[in-house]
Amino acid sequence: MSKIPTVDGIPIPNINLTGTPAQTPQPTEEDKKPLETAKDAVGSPQSRTWLKISANWWRSLQYIGMSLHFLANPKPPSPAFTHTIPSTISNKKGNLTLYFYTPEGYDKRKKTNQLFPAVINFHGGGFTIGAPTDDARFARFVLEECKAVYVSVEYRLSPEYPFPVAVQDGADALLYLIRHGPELYIDPHKLATSGFSAGGNIAITSTICLSEHLKTLSAPVPPHNIRAIATWYPICDYTESREVKRARCVRPDQTLPANLTSLFDASYLYPSGVSLASPILSPTKASDTLLKEAIPQTVIFYTCEWDMLQYEGEELAKRLGRAPINKTVKHKMIPGVPHAWDKSPDPTKPAAGSEELYKECCVYLKEVFKGN
């Protein structure tokens, strides 16, 4: 398995300027205090122009890394078509694009009038980099195992669009498919979300955002059922400092370096007064009542042993499975791998173990989609 943490195809070794593993400082007492606002996490606001320049540099590296990632056989599928839709939930008006990957038989839908399940996916990249095609290797298993449509969401990125735009775009994508699913031969009673890293957060928080938004609408939406969440190594708690997360990790030398996570946090957590305990930012801070009401019944949770996010993901998975929330939770900690190990930019083969776990996840989803 890959021994270097990866972000969307970019290997990010946690080393210092001498080429040796960076030392992880022990968190101070100040670091251990719960963070309340964005300012607590990132300090004084940084230049948004500089953050955009930095983000664009990382986005160019990401393009190269994912191009290598896609060279390995078997080749991942490509989108069949796209739809660009207007945002309706966010105060930051604009558009988002949905990328549709279709299973065998979809092209015959007009003759059979068949409706397909759908998995709505959110890519990773710290809410700052990444593209809707990044998880196409996972899409292949959704198409083949679940016989479902795979919809990847091009949500708007920070620093151009900081929190909560990405989550609201995720909820907008779900709302659009609930309203227009049958027109696209998608069954709105058989939906699931999925996501990786930051996208794993959106896979969870978009369902909370949607649940709260539906309460504000004067007209009801069509009947629907979001049956499951499949979340891969998500960030779940922004009220805990990165210093504490790194120090607690069993392999802090394998975690993403501070210069990168600082860029992500400064880009997404803006302005300074943003509450880090918002349930659509830190789902671990949502009440039991809200999680019971808003989260789908089945939650499939994957965490990485060498990831600084492992502990918070495992804790949320356990909490969702306990009373009074009582969700059906399938959690697996993947041993001996860092964050986003499955996005390795190896052009010769997929990351070790990734395809087996993708298939396992999709077998779970297939079971969830059975029945009316």
XYZ file of C-alpha atoms in Angstrom:
372
model
C 0.000 0.000 0.000
C 1.051 3.601 -0.628
C 3.243 5.042 2.109
C 2.880 8.711 1.133
C -0.250 10.758 1.855
C -1.962 11.927 -1.317
C -4.320 14.736 -2.204
C -6.100 14.233 -5.536
C -3.168 12.507 -7.135
C -0.478 14.741 -5.609
C 1.928 12.839 -3.314
C 2.599 15.090 -0.302
C 5.489 13.708 1.781
C 5.619 15.333 5.207
C 9.306 16.302 5.099
C 11.341 19.352 5.937
C 13.783 21.242 3.718
C 16.594 18.751 4.442
C 14.528 15.900 3.011
C 14.085 14.164 6.353
C 10.691 13.447 7.949
C 9.253 16.570 9.522
C 9.048 16.501 13.297
C 5.558 16.845 14.695
C 5.541 19.333 17.576
C 3.489 18.415 20.592
C 0.329 20.532 20.877
C 0.409 23.296 23.466
C -2.298 23.773 26.061
C -3.649 26.545 23.842
C -3.814 24.114 20.893
C -5.871 21.687 22.996
C -8.651 24.182 23.626
C -11.771 23.740 21.466
C -11.783 26.143 18.532
C -14.878 28.314 18.231
C -14.476 30.476 15.138
C -12.506 30.523 11.914
C -10.128 33.038 13.453
C -9.237 30.503 16.163
C -8.287 28.006 13.448
C -6.432 30.194 10.948
C -5.611 33.442 12.760
C -6.067 36.780 11.041
C -7.536 36.535 7.523
C -4.943 36.026 4.818
C -4.906 37.801 1.463
C -7.633 36.224 -0.640
C -5.612 37.052 -3.760
C -2.601 35.157 -2.452
C -4.789 32.227 -1.456
C -6.215 32.107 -4.997
C -2.707 32.114 -6.481
C -1.645 29.296 -4.142
C -4.799 27.303 -4.854
C -4.300 27.594 -8.621
C -0.723 26.320 -8.282
C -1.923 23.258 -6.370
C -4.727 22.759 -8.888
C -2.170 22.550 -11.697
C -0.233 19.894 -9.755
C -3.462 18.043 -9.114
C -4.215 17.919 -12.834
C -0.847 16.251 -13.487
C -1.247 13.808 -10.600
C -4.727 12.695 -11.576
C -3.678 12.335 -15.227
C -1.087 9.778 -14.063
C -3.644 8.146 -11.752
C -5.973 7.532 -14.698
C -3.307 5.841 -16.875
C -3.353 2.572 -14.950
C -5.479 -0.279 -16.230
C -8.336 -0.881 -16.010
C -9.100 2.593 -17.302
C -11.821 4.494 -15.434
C -15.023 5.475 -17.256
C -15.775 8.928 -18.620
C -18.952 10.958 -18.059
C -21.758 10.290 -20.537
C -23.173 13.816 -20.264
C -23.333 16.850 -17.996
C -26.001 19.232 -16.704
C -25.299 22.739 -15.448
C -27.845 23.930 -12.900
C -28.328 27.201 -10.997
C -27.664 27.347 -7.283
C -30.834 27.984 -5.289
C -29.784 27.523 -1.644
C -26.598 29.582 -1.341
C -26.641 33.365 -1.068
C -23.698 33.256 -3.494
C -25.629 32.786 -6.705
C -23.999 30.920 -9.550
C -23.977 27.555 -11.270
C -22.767 24.056 -10.561
C -22.291 21.224 -13.015
C -23.347 17.603 -12.568
C -21.334 14.910 -14.356
C -23.390 11.816 -15.199
C -21.791 8.378 -15.588
C -24.336 5.824 -16.783
C -24.551 2.034 -16.341
C -25.147 -0.568 -19.020
C -28.734 -0.412 -20.201
C -29.171 3.300 -19.595
C -29.248 4.069 -23.328
C -32.238 1.722 -23.724
C -34.201 3.558 -21.036
C -36.648 5.180 -23.475
C -37.880 1.758 -24.517
C -38.158 0.273 -21.033
C -38.881 3.436 -19.000
C -36.575 1.973 -16.359
C -35.503 4.154 -13.432
C -32.016 3.647 -12.010
C -30.640 4.208 -8.513
C -28.141 7.056 -8.260
C -25.008 7.703 -6.208
C -24.232 11.413 -5.882
C -20.494 11.880 -5.325
C -18.346 14.753 -4.035
C -14.618 14.844 -4.794
C -11.906 15.693 -2.278
C -9.222 18.365 -2.155
C -9.714 20.350 1.020
C -12.659 22.241 -0.522
C -9.953 24.069 -2.522
C -8.670 21.794 -5.296
C -10.006 18.746 -7.100
C -12.336 17.941 -9.984
C -15.560 15.983 -10.472
C -13.743 13.297 -12.469
C -11.263 12.507 -9.664
C -13.197 9.525 -8.293
C -13.884 7.872 -11.655
C -12.236 4.637 -10.499
C -14.869 4.416 -7.773
C -17.517 5.306 -10.374
C -16.670 2.141 -12.320
C -17.737 -0.011 -9.397
C -20.920 2.000 -8.862
C -21.850 1.374 -12.509
C -20.891 -2.311 -12.556
C -21.882 -3.474 -9.065
C -24.832 -1.227 -8.243
C -26.133 -0.774 -11.802
C -26.671 2.807 -10.717
C -26.146 6.212 -12.281
C -23.123 7.951 -10.793
C -23.488 11.720 -10.528
C -20.345 13.658 -9.642
C -20.871 17.216 -8.454
C -18.636 20.087 -9.516
C -19.315 22.132 -6.413
C -17.765 25.588 -6.170
C -14.335 25.744 -4.534
C -12.682 28.006 -1.997
C -11.049 30.484 -1.638
C -13.319 31.895 -4.342
C -16.367 30.408 -2.591
C -15.696 29.731 1.112
C -17.956 27.871 3.557
C -20.852 27.119 3.335
C -21.098 27.277 -0.479
C -19.699 23.781 -1.159
C -22.174 22.142 1.223
C -25.083 24.200 -0.113
C -24.118 23.225 -3.667
C -24.153 19.602 -2.522
C -27.656 20.030 -1.120
C -28.704 21.772 -4.341
C -27.490 18.791 -6.370
C -29.582 16.456 -4.224
C -32.613 18.721 -4.512
C -32.272 18.896 -8.287
C -32.182 15.105 -8.607
C -35.155 14.754 -6.278
C -37.146 17.132 -8.463
C -35.868 16.058 -11.878
C -34.665 12.496 -11.341
C -37.385 10.765 -13.366
C -36.623 13.020 -16.355
C -33.084 11.620 -16.186
C -34.298 8.049 -15.550
C -33.163 8.252 -11.940
C -35.346 6.878 -9.144
C -35.600 9.574 -6.429
C -36.516 6.823 -3.947
C -33.105 5.160 -4.455
C -30.465 7.807 -3.847
C -27.184 7.721 -1.938
C -24.343 10.154 -1.384
C -20.642 9.381 -1.476
C -17.465 11.392 -1.146
C -13.764 11.381 -0.391
C -11.936 13.576 2.165
C -13.550 17.043 1.929
C -16.114 15.385 -0.314
C -16.709 12.821 2.411
C -17.650 15.733 4.644
C -20.080 17.016 1.993
C -21.566 13.530 1.585
C -22.627 13.834 5.240
C -23.303 17.549 5.632
C -25.251 17.977 2.367
C -27.957 15.689 3.752
C -28.120 17.825 6.917
C -28.222 21.030 4.861
C -30.963 19.643 2.626
C -33.033 18.477 5.590
C -32.897 21.945 7.141
C -33.592 23.686 3.808
C -36.684 21.589 3.105
C -38.224 22.921 6.314
C -38.105 26.445 4.864
C -39.918 25.660 1.611
C -43.565 26.574 1.255
C -44.245 23.895 -1.370
C -43.406 20.242 -0.752
C -40.804 18.466 -2.879
C -41.543 15.143 -4.608
C -41.361 11.998 -2.461
C -37.814 10.695 -2.212
C -35.470 8.548 -0.164
C -31.748 9.151 0.351
C -30.940 5.664 1.553
C -27.245 5.770 2.358
C -24.026 7.720 2.766
C -20.678 6.229 1.719
C -17.971 8.456 3.158
C -14.227 7.950 2.753
C -11.743 9.494 5.231
C -13.833 12.660 5.849
C -13.018 15.618 8.041
C -15.736 15.702 10.692
C -14.646 18.171 13.375
C -13.173 21.615 12.782
C -13.358 22.541 16.470
C -10.241 20.470 17.138
C -6.908 21.932 16.046
C -4.759 20.362 13.366
C -1.939 20.198 15.910
C -3.985 17.934 18.166
C -5.078 15.770 15.230
C -1.490 15.262 14.050
C -0.113 14.509 17.503
C -2.787 11.872 18.139
C -2.210 10.110 14.818
C -0.303 6.834 15.093
C 1.986 7.978 12.259
C 2.156 11.790 12.404
C 4.980 11.688 9.855
C 2.456 10.332 7.338
C -0.095 13.123 7.758
C -0.612 15.984 5.331
C 1.870 18.802 6.039
C 0.833 21.992 7.778
C 1.487 24.247 4.781
C -1.171 22.412 2.779
C -3.802 22.026 5.508
C -3.268 25.694 6.421
C -4.038 26.680 2.817
C -7.187 24.559 2.850
C -8.394 25.941 6.173
C -7.601 29.588 5.396
C -9.401 29.235 2.054
C -12.540 27.503 3.326
C -12.990 28.928 6.825
C -13.884 32.520 6.013
C -14.812 35.094 7.239
C -13.239 35.099 10.700
C -16.525 34.825 12.571
C -17.652 31.522 11.009
C -18.712 29.136 13.774
C -16.690 25.932 13.607
C -19.426 24.082 15.503
C -21.922 24.497 12.661
C -23.410 21.047 11.975
C -22.901 21.530 8.228
C -19.193 22.147 8.848
C -18.466 19.839 11.794
C -21.094 17.077 11.778
C -19.689 15.726 15.060
C -21.172 18.860 16.661
C -24.684 18.211 15.374
C -27.236 17.210 17.979
C -28.432 13.625 18.246
C -31.871 14.811 17.180
C -30.566 16.445 14.017
C -28.384 13.485 13.060
C -31.224 11.039 13.639
C -33.558 13.158 11.527
C -31.253 14.186 8.676
C -28.765 11.346 8.154
C -29.846 8.391 5.959
C -30.406 5.078 7.684
C -27.274 3.406 6.295
C -23.809 4.944 6.708
C -20.737 3.288 5.167
C -17.608 4.755 6.719
C -13.975 4.208 5.701
C -11.045 5.738 7.620
C -7.263 5.401 7.167
C -5.025 4.280 10.034
C -2.250 6.807 9.303
C -4.618 9.727 8.711
C -4.974 12.598 11.188
C -8.738 12.370 10.516
C -8.997 8.705 11.542
C -10.017 9.254 15.156
C -12.791 11.788 14.516
C -14.198 9.660 11.691
C -14.238 6.545 13.846
C -15.865 8.431 16.730
C -18.637 9.794 14.501
C -19.231 6.354 12.987
C -19.603 4.835 16.465
C -21.912 7.605 17.612
C -24.193 7.243 14.590
C -24.581 3.535 15.338
C -25.475 4.013 19.028
C -28.756 4.971 20.657
C -30.512 7.303 20.321
C -29.393 7.795 16.683
C -29.372 4.070 15.809
C -28.204 4.170 12.205
C -26.960 1.068 10.411
C -23.217 1.750 10.296
C -20.529 -0.200 8.485
C -17.132 1.180 9.496
C -13.727 -0.056 8.423
C -10.357 1.381 9.357
C -7.948 0.603 6.518
C -4.662 -0.452 8.172
C -1.265 0.892 7.221
C -2.342 3.622 4.778
C -2.258 7.434 4.865
C -4.948 9.883 3.832
C -6.268 9.379 0.265
C -3.939 6.452 -0.389
C -6.306 5.351 -3.169
C -5.471 8.400 -5.326
C -1.858 7.323 -5.829
C -0.415 8.794 -9.077
C 1.035 5.415 -10.099
C 0.492 5.020 -13.861
C 1.114 1.251 -13.739
C -1.593 0.012 -11.381
C -4.414 1.150 -9.075
C -3.483 1.722 -5.435
C -3.157 -1.535 -3.502
C -6.439 -2.588 -1.935
C -8.439 0.258 -3.454
C -10.441 -1.761 -5.951
C -11.332 -4.432 -3.403
C -12.643 -1.792 -1.010
C -14.503 0.090 -3.735
C -16.240 -3.167 -4.634
C -17.038 -3.908 -0.996
C -18.588 -0.466 -0.590
C -20.689 -0.881 -3.724
C -21.911 -4.313 -2.643
C -23.248 -2.594 0.485
C -24.886 0.108 -1.632
C -26.413 -2.493 -3.937
C -28.122 -4.115 -0.971
C -29.415 -0.751 0.224
C -30.970 -0.060 -3.192
C -32.953 -3.311 -3.199
C -36.685 -3.128 -2.654
C -39.090 -0.242 -3.108
